[in-house]
Amino acid sequence: MLCEASHNVAKTSSTRNLAYSLAEMGQRVLAVDFDPQTNLTISFGIAPATVKESTASLMMKMLMDEVLPDKDSYILNIGRVDLIPSKKALTVAEVNMLIERQDDCLDKLLSPLRCDYDYILVDTGPSLGSLTINAFTAADGIMIPFDAELFALVGLKELTDTISKIKQNLNPKVEITGIFFTKCSKRTTLYREISEQVHAAFGHLHIFESRIPATVKVGTANSKGLSVMELDAKNEAAAAYMNLAKEVLANA
Ligand SMILES: Nc1ncnc2c1ncn2[C@@H]1O[C@H](COP(=O)(O)OP(=O)(O)OP(=O)(O)O)[C@@H](O)[C@H]1O
Ligand SMILES: [Mg+2]
């Protein structure tokens, strides 16, 4: 399982395109929208208002110890990728998780589904609140997108410190799968420097070779409910996400 976390660093775009790429490579993939912003759901061409069951309703049922509906009622098939969509009401579940200190609701939802998939990709929101803690508690691995333009080494340190605490207290199996660079411009010397600095500060972590180039096509694809490969297979970001998926498989 992979999931990600920080603000506007291309978590959702990467979950969307990595899910598509892994599925294209024959993997059984489930994508989970665990952000009340519902951007992942929209990026799959699904209007959240039309959805009956979502991570919001499922988390509320978990919290109230209600029986879950049949999985066919909440798993949507979108091409080769399966999706559990989200709704804004996930914020209500988040507050309840916080009050009741429930860190393992998502883990309980996903555990019975693990055998059906090779990869379950959970898209988290920008804050390190109880939803993200739930995601980290459920995860085997965490993929960290690093926005090369923002270059927020301090944010990366805060995130890796939080993951260490989760590992100690809630989820001993969780590992950082690796860091990958997103929104990269063509300035190769700059990326060599950035890469060196990230290696120097986080040398113990895996840093993926694949760099996702900056291109408006990623945003255009998201808004059309497509992966960037479906929008423009020749686009460099499409190739970069395919390469990233290959690296993920090679490191599995
Ligand atoms: N490779 C890219 N090149 C250019 N723009 C990109 C790229 N990837 C993502 N973006 C844009 O950056 C913005 C943030 O992307 P995205 O929504 O995937 O980030 P996020 O980390 O999920 O954000 P949030 O913290 O709000 O959940 C969007 O406008 C998206 O279109
Ligand atoms: Mg997002």
mmCIF file of C-alpha atoms and ligand atoms in Angstrom:
data_model
loop_
_atom_site.group_PDB
_atom_site.id
_atom_site.type_symbol
_atom_site.label_atom_id
_atom_site.label_comp_id
_atom_site.label_asym_id
_atom_site.label_seq_id
_atom_site.Cartn_x
_atom_site.Cartn_y
_atom_site.Cartn_z
ATOM 1 C CA MET A 1 0.000 0.000 0.000
ATOM 2 C CA LEU A 2 1.169 3.503 -0.724
ATOM 3 C CA CYS A 3 -0.020 6.808 0.552
ATOM 4 C CA GLU A 4 1.335 10.284 0.587
ATOM 5 C CA ALA A 5 1.414 13.541 2.519
ATOM 6 C CA SER A 6 2.151 18.457 2.618
ATOM 7 C CA HIS A 7 0.460 21.134 0.708
ATOM 8 C CA ASN A 8 0.020 21.345 -3.085
ATOM 9 C CA VAL A 9 3.018 19.142 -3.851
ATOM 10 C CA ALA A 10 1.072 17.006 -6.385
ATOM 11 C CA LYS A 11 -0.116 14.254 -4.023
ATOM 12 C CA THR A 12 -3.456 13.902 -5.810
ATOM 13 C CA SER A 13 -2.019 14.183 -9.334
ATOM 14 C CA SER A 14 0.594 11.583 -8.443
ATOM 15 C CA THR A 15 -1.923 9.192 -6.881
ATOM 16 C CA ARG A 16 -4.114 9.536 -10.002
ATOM 17 C CA ASN A 17 -1.310 8.945 -12.494
ATOM 18 C CA LEU A 18 0.554 6.327 -10.508
ATOM 19 C CA ALA A 19 -2.691 4.380 -10.089
ATOM 20 C CA TYR A 20 -3.235 4.490 -13.853
ATOM 21 C CA SER A 21 0.398 3.552 -14.632
ATOM 22 C CA LEU A 22 0.504 0.631 -12.204
ATOM 23 C CA ALA A 23 -2.809 -0.670 -13.595
ATOM 24 C CA GLU A 24 -1.455 -0.346 -17.169
ATOM 25 C CA MET A 25 1.430 -2.538 -16.034
ATOM 26 C CA GLY A 26 -1.004 -5.264 -15.039
ATOM 27 C CA GLN A 27 -1.242 -4.489 -11.329
ATOM 28 C CA ARG A 28 -4.568 -4.659 -9.511
ATOM 29 C CA VAL A 29 -4.967 -1.138 -8.140
ATOM 30 C CA LEU A 30 -7.393 0.491 -5.723
ATOM 31 C CA ALA A 31 -7.231 4.272 -5.310
ATOM 32 C CA VAL A 32 -8.758 5.731 -2.153
ATOM 33 C CA ASP A 33 -9.758 9.382 -1.851
ATOM 34 C CA PHE A 34 -9.135 10.219 1.797
ATOM 35 C CA ASP A 35 -9.321 13.986 1.458
ATOM 36 C CA PRO A 36 -12.556 15.986 1.950
ATOM 37 C CA GLN A 37 -11.413 18.263 -0.910
ATOM 38 C CA THR A 38 -12.460 15.305 -3.166
ATOM 39 C CA ASN A 39 -9.866 16.200 -5.814
ATOM 40 C CA LEU A 40 -8.917 12.584 -6.477
ATOM 41 C CA THR A 41 -12.567 11.644 -7.012
ATOM 42 C CA ILE A 42 -12.956 14.532 -9.481
ATOM 43 C CA SER A 43 -9.704 13.557 -11.231
ATOM 44 C CA PHE A 44 -11.349 10.206 -12.011
ATOM 45 C CA GLY A 45 -14.275 12.023 -13.644
ATOM 46 C CA ILE A 46 -16.669 11.338 -10.762
ATOM 47 C CA ALA A 47 -18.874 14.145 -9.389
ATOM 48 C CA PRO A 48 -18.845 13.664 -5.578
ATOM 49 C CA ALA A 49 -22.498 14.778 -5.310
ATOM 50 C CA THR A 50 -23.579 11.761 -7.386
ATOM 51 C CA VAL A 51 -21.853 9.267 -5.123
ATOM 52 C CA LYS A 52 -23.855 7.345 -2.525
ATOM 53 C CA GLU A 53 -21.165 5.586 -0.527
ATOM 54 C CA SER A 54 -17.785 7.231 0.010
ATOM 55 C CA THR A 55 -14.898 7.306 2.469
ATOM 56 C CA ALA A 56 -17.085 9.833 4.392
ATOM 57 C CA SER A 57 -20.072 7.483 4.863
ATOM 58 C CA LEU A 58 -17.845 4.440 5.402
ATOM 59 C CA MET A 59 -15.790 6.166 8.108
ATOM 60 C CA MET A 60 -18.973 7.273 9.897
ATOM 61 C CA LYS A 61 -20.282 3.688 9.796
ATOM 62 C CA MET A 62 -16.937 2.473 11.188
ATOM 63 C CA LEU A 63 -17.096 5.011 14.007
ATOM 64 C CA MET A 64 -20.667 3.998 14.897
ATOM 65 C CA ASP A 65 -19.880 0.269 14.696
ATOM 66 C CA GLU A 66 -22.414 -0.186 11.902
ATOM 67 C CA VAL A 67 -22.209 -3.042 9.416
ATOM 68 C CA LEU A 68 -20.568 -1.966 6.171
ATOM 69 C CA PRO A 69 -22.483 -2.272 2.900
ATOM 70 C CA ASP A 70 -21.371 -4.738 0.246
ATOM 71 C CA LYS A 71 -18.074 -3.617 -1.318
ATOM 72 C CA ASP A 72 -19.659 -3.419 -4.782
ATOM 73 C CA SER A 73 -21.709 -0.487 -3.473
ATOM 74 C CA TYR A 74 -18.671 1.659 -2.660
ATOM 75 C CA ILE A 75 -15.910 0.520 -5.034
ATOM 76 C CA LEU A 76 -16.243 2.184 -8.428
ATOM 77 C CA ASN A 77 -14.543 0.630 -11.478
ATOM 78 C CA ILE A 78 -12.940 3.283 -13.639
ATOM 79 C CA GLY A 79 -11.155 1.617 -16.489
ATOM 80 C CA ARG A 80 -8.556 -0.679 -14.942
ATOM 81 C CA VAL A 81 -8.473 1.226 -11.657
ATOM 82 C CA ASP A 82 -10.895 0.798 -8.762
ATOM 83 C CA LEU A 83 -11.778 3.851 -6.683
ATOM 84 C CA ILE A 84 -13.357 4.555 -3.317
ATOM 85 C CA PRO A 85 -14.537 8.153 -3.740
ATOM 86 C CA SER A 86 -14.742 10.900 -1.145
ATOM 87 C CA LYS A 87 -17.205 13.612 -0.149
ATOM 88 C CA LYS A 88 -16.831 16.888 1.764
ATOM 89 C CA ALA A 89 -18.587 15.252 4.727
ATOM 90 C CA LEU A 90 -15.337 13.394 5.411
ATOM 91 C CA THR A 91 -14.556 16.420 7.636
ATOM 92 C CA VAL A 92 -17.368 15.281 9.965
ATOM 93 C CA ALA A 93 -15.776 11.851 10.249
ATOM 94 C CA GLU A 94 -12.428 13.559 10.870
ATOM 95 C CA VAL A 95 -13.793 15.457 13.884
ATOM 96 C CA ASN A 96 -15.321 12.258 15.271
ATOM 97 C CA MET A 97 -12.061 10.364 14.783
ATOM 98 C CA LEU A 98 -10.320 13.096 16.742
ATOM 99 C CA ILE A 99 -12.856 13.134 19.608
ATOM 100 C CA GLU A 100 -12.942 9.347 19.859
ATOM 101 C CA ARG A 101 -9.192 8.959 19.202
ATOM 102 C CA GLN A 102 -9.808 6.407 16.476
ATOM 103 C CA ASP A 103 -6.628 5.986 14.449
ATOM 104 C CA ASP A 104 -7.426 2.668 12.807
ATOM 105 C CA CYS A 105 -10.761 3.233 11.014
ATOM 106 C CA LEU A 106 -9.175 3.288 7.546
ATOM 107 C CA ASP A 107 -7.001 0.294 8.375
ATOM 108 C CA LYS A 108 -10.121 -1.659 9.379
ATOM 109 C CA LEU A 109 -11.875 -0.679 6.132
ATOM 110 C CA LEU A 110 -8.931 -1.619 3.901
ATOM 111 C CA SER A 111 -7.691 -4.777 5.653
ATOM 112 C CA PRO A 112 -10.302 -7.104 4.097
ATOM 113 C CA LEU A 113 -9.646 -5.550 0.652
ATOM 114 C CA ARG A 114 -5.876 -6.066 0.705
ATOM 115 C CA CYS A 115 -6.062 -9.537 -0.831
ATOM 116 C CA ASP A 116 -7.976 -8.169 -3.853
ATOM 117 C CA TYR A 117 -5.229 -5.719 -4.870
ATOM 118 C CA ASP A 118 -1.513 -5.462 -5.539
ATOM 119 C CA TYR A 119 -1.538 -1.771 -4.644
ATOM 120 C CA ILE A 120 -3.909 0.368 -2.609
ATOM 121 C CA LEU A 121 -3.047 4.042 -3.065
ATOM 122 C CA VAL A 122 -4.485 6.423 -0.501
ATOM 123 C CA ASP A 123 -4.560 10.133 -1.332
ATOM 124 C CA THR A 124 -4.301 12.248 1.814
ATOM 125 C CA GLY A 125 -5.096 15.906 2.388
ATOM 126 C CA PRO A 126 -2.561 18.622 3.136
ATOM 127 C CA SER A 127 -2.810 18.621 6.949
ATOM 128 C CA LEU A 128 -1.308 16.173 9.388
ATOM 129 C CA GLY A 129 -4.693 15.750 11.121
ATOM 130 C CA SER A 130 -6.592 12.634 12.148
ATOM 131 C CA LEU A 131 -7.383 11.600 8.551
ATOM 132 C CA THR A 132 -3.704 11.550 7.634
ATOM 133 C CA ILE A 133 -2.869 9.763 10.902
ATOM 134 C CA ASN A 134 -5.482 7.135 9.937
ATOM 135 C CA ALA A 135 -3.855 6.804 6.506
ATOM 136 C CA PHE A 136 -0.374 6.414 8.004
ATOM 137 C CA THR A 137 -1.742 3.841 10.445
ATOM 138 C CA ALA A 138 -3.167 1.787 7.560
ATOM 139 C CA ALA A 139 -0.130 2.117 5.270
ATOM 140 C CA ASP A 140 2.730 -0.256 4.582
ATOM 141 C CA GLY A 141 4.583 2.437 2.661
ATOM 142 C CA ILE A 142 4.512 6.192 2.265
ATOM 143 C CA MET A 143 5.459 7.894 -1.000
ATOM 144 C CA ILE A 144 6.537 11.489 -0.458
ATOM 145 C CA PRO A 145 6.169 13.885 -3.397
ATOM 146 C CA PHE A 146 8.679 16.741 -3.096
ATOM 147 C CA ASP A 147 7.859 19.923 -4.989
ATOM 148 C CA ALA A 148 11.191 20.896 -6.494
ATOM 149 C CA GLU A 149 10.152 24.547 -6.884
ATOM 150 C CA LEU A 150 8.968 24.933 -3.292
ATOM 151 C CA PHE A 151 11.975 23.053 -1.942
ATOM 152 C CA ALA A 152 10.510 22.738 1.558
ATOM 153 C CA LEU A 153 13.207 20.784 3.392
ATOM 154 C CA VAL A 154 11.758 21.914 6.750
ATOM 155 C CA GLY A 155 8.343 20.464 5.825
ATOM 156 C CA LEU A 156 10.009 17.223 4.799
ATOM 157 C CA LYS A 157 11.754 16.998 8.186
ATOM 158 C CA GLU A 158 8.432 17.579 10.030
ATOM 159 C CA LEU A 159 6.770 14.902 7.922
ATOM 160 C CA THR A 160 9.491 12.295 8.418
ATOM 161 C CA ASP A 161 9.529 13.033 12.189
ATOM 162 C CA THR A 162 5.744 12.485 12.326
ATOM 163 C CA ILE A 163 6.089 9.218 10.406
ATOM 164 C CA SER A 164 8.752 8.052 12.906
ATOM 165 C CA LYS A 165 6.327 8.756 15.771
ATOM 166 C CA ILE A 166 3.537 6.840 13.992
ATOM 167 C CA LYS A 167 5.921 3.925 13.469
ATOM 168 C CA GLN A 168 6.836 3.882 17.176
ATOM 169 C CA ASN A 169 3.325 4.308 18.542
ATOM 170 C CA LEU A 170 0.714 3.157 16.040
ATOM 171 C CA ASN A 171 2.052 1.241 13.046
ATOM 172 C CA PRO A 172 5.404 -0.550 13.384
ATOM 173 C CA LYS A 173 5.208 -1.916 9.814
ATOM 174 C CA VAL A 174 5.062 1.477 8.063
ATOM 175 C CA GLU A 175 8.090 2.486 5.997
ATOM 176 C CA ILE A 176 8.871 5.478 3.819
ATOM 177 C CA THR A 177 8.861 3.948 0.329
ATOM 178 C CA GLY A 178 10.705 6.951 -1.022
ATOM 179 C CA ILE A 179 10.778 10.575 -2.071
ATOM 180 C CA PHE A 180 10.139 11.661 -5.653
ATOM 181 C CA PHE A 181 10.438 15.089 -7.237
ATOM 182 C CA THR A 182 7.391 16.726 -8.811
ATOM 183 C CA LYS A 183 6.856 19.855 -10.928
ATOM 184 C CA CYS A 184 10.456 19.842 -12.158
ATOM 185 C CA SER A 185 11.509 22.408 -14.724
ATOM 186 C CA LYS A 186 14.250 21.652 -17.235
ATOM 187 C CA ARG A 187 17.048 23.214 -15.169
ATOM 188 C CA THR A 188 19.096 20.065 -14.690
ATOM 189 C CA THR A 189 21.878 21.696 -12.634
ATOM 190 C CA LEU A 190 19.274 22.991 -10.194
ATOM 191 C CA TYR A 191 17.905 19.454 -9.746
ATOM 192 C CA ARG A 192 21.353 18.021 -9.258
ATOM 193 C CA GLU A 193 21.826 20.534 -6.416
ATOM 194 C CA ILE A 194 18.358 19.876 -4.955
ATOM 195 C CA SER A 195 18.901 16.147 -5.191
ATOM 196 C CA GLU A 196 22.291 16.466 -3.465
ATOM 197 C CA GLN A 197 20.789 18.524 -0.641
ATOM 198 C CA VAL A 198 17.903 16.096 -0.152
ATOM 199 C CA HIS A 199 20.385 13.186 -0.204
ATOM 200 C CA ALA A 200 22.571 15.003 2.338
ATOM 201 C CA ALA A 201 19.632 15.656 4.687
ATOM 202 C CA PHE A 202 17.687 12.420 4.096
ATOM 203 C CA GLY A 203 20.378 10.045 2.817
ATOM 204 C CA HIS A 204 18.810 7.160 4.710
ATOM 205 C CA LEU A 205 15.671 7.416 2.547
ATOM 206 C CA HIS A 206 15.152 6.087 -0.971
ATOM 207 C CA ILE A 207 15.025 8.826 -3.592
ATOM 208 C CA PHE A 208 13.395 7.803 -6.868
ATOM 209 C CA GLU A 209 15.231 8.536 -10.128
ATOM 210 C CA SER A 210 12.054 9.480 -12.005
ATOM 211 C CA ARG A 211 11.311 13.191 -11.907
ATOM 212 C CA ILE A 212 7.867 14.451 -12.827
ATOM 213 C CA PRO A 213 8.269 17.460 -15.127
ATOM 214 C CA ALA A 214 6.233 20.637 -14.682
ATOM 215 C CA THR A 215 3.491 20.771 -17.307
ATOM 216 C CA VAL A 216 -0.025 22.224 -17.434
ATOM 217 C CA LYS A 217 -1.151 18.934 -18.978
ATOM 218 C CA VAL A 218 -1.256 17.333 -15.511
ATOM 219 C CA GLY A 219 -3.848 19.866 -14.311
ATOM 220 C CA THR A 220 -5.765 19.671 -17.596
ATOM 221 C CA ALA A 221 -5.946 15.873 -17.328
ATOM 222 C CA ASN A 222 -7.180 16.113 -13.711
ATOM 223 C CA SER A 223 -9.963 18.511 -14.689
ATOM 224 C CA LYS A 224 -11.059 16.269 -17.565
ATOM 225 C CA GLY A 225 -11.181 13.184 -15.338
ATOM 226 C CA LEU A 226 -8.277 11.569 -17.185
ATOM 227 C CA SER A 227 -4.752 10.435 -16.453
ATOM 228 C CA VAL A 228 -2.109 12.461 -18.260
ATOM 229 C CA MET A 229 -1.338 9.355 -20.384
ATOM 230 C CA GLU A 230 -4.931 9.233 -21.624
ATOM 231 C CA LEU A 231 -4.864 12.962 -22.374
ATOM 232 C CA ASP A 232 -1.528 12.929 -24.183
ATOM 233 C CA ALA A 233 0.474 9.704 -24.214
ATOM 234 C CA LYS A 234 3.489 11.535 -25.669
ATOM 235 C CA ASN A 235 3.659 14.045 -22.833
ATOM 236 C CA GLU A 236 6.843 13.895 -20.726
ATOM 237 C CA ALA A 237 4.852 13.700 -17.483
ATOM 238 C CA ALA A 238 3.045 10.602 -18.830
ATOM 239 C CA ALA A 239 6.398 8.892 -19.444
ATOM 240 C CA ALA A 240 7.723 10.069 -16.063
ATOM 241 C CA TYR A 241 4.766 8.587 -14.165
ATOM 242 C CA MET A 242 5.162 5.304 -16.092
ATOM 243 C CA ASN A 243 8.849 5.261 -15.110
ATOM 244 C CA LEU A 244 7.970 6.002 -11.506
ATOM 245 C CA ALA A 245 5.536 3.067 -11.546
ATOM 246 C CA LYS A 246 8.315 0.841 -12.938
ATOM 247 C CA GLU A 247 10.601 1.953 -10.122
ATOM 248 C CA VAL A 248 7.877 1.291 -7.534
ATOM 249 C CA LEU A 249 7.469 -2.247 -8.923
ATOM 250 C CA ALA A 250 11.216 -2.819 -9.031
ATOM 251 C CA ASN A 251 11.570 -1.722 -5.385
ATOM 252 C CA ALA A 252 8.598 -3.760 -4.137
HETATM 253 N N1 LIG B 1 3.755 17.998 -12.890
HETATM 254 C C1 LIG B 1 3.037 19.103 -12.702
HETATM 255 N N2 LIG B 1 3.297 20.214 -13.411
HETATM 256 C C2 LIG B 1 2.572 21.346 -13.238
HETATM 257 N N3 LIG B 1 1.583 21.472 -12.372
HETATM 258 C C3 LIG B 1 1.273 20.391 -11.616
HETATM 259 C C4 LIG B 1 1.977 19.163 -11.728
HETATM 260 N N4 LIG B 1 1.455 18.286 -10.866
HETATM 261 C C5 LIG B 1 0.458 18.933 -10.231
HETATM 262 N N5 LIG B 1 0.339 20.190 -10.689
HETATM 263 C C6 LIG B 1 -0.623 21.217 -10.274
HETATM 264 O O1 LIG B 1 -0.330 21.617 -8.942
HETATM 265 C C7 LIG B 1 -1.532 21.844 -8.225
HETATM 266 C C8 LIG B 1 -1.563 20.936 -7.011
HETATM 267 O O2 LIG B 1 -1.604 19.591 -7.476
HETATM 268 P P1 LIG B 1 -2.354 18.479 -6.620
HETATM 269 O O3 LIG B 1 -3.775 18.854 -6.409
HETATM 270 O O4 LIG B 1 -2.061 17.176 -7.239
HETATM 271 O O5 LIG B 1 -1.548 18.652 -5.257
HETATM 272 P P2 LIG B 1 -1.904 18.121 -3.804
HETATM 273 O O6 LIG B 1 -0.615 17.892 -3.102
HETATM 274 O O7 LIG B 1 -2.830 16.980 -3.911
HETATM 275 O O8 LIG B 1 -2.672 19.383 -3.197
HETATM 276 P P3 LIG B 1 -3.476 19.432 -1.798
HETATM 277 O O9 LIG B 1 -2.435 19.685 -0.752
HETATM 278 O O10 LIG B 1 -4.447 20.578 -1.964
HETATM 279 O O11 LIG B 1 -4.170 18.107 -1.645
HETATM 280 C C9 LIG B 1 -2.685 21.587 -9.188
HETATM 281 O O12 LIG B 1 -3.085 22.807 -9.741
HETATM 282 C C10 LIG B 1 -2.055 20.694 -10.254
HETATM 283 O O13 LIG B 1 -2.668 20.848 -11.522
HETATM 284 MG MG MG B 2 -4.693 16.676 -3.029
#
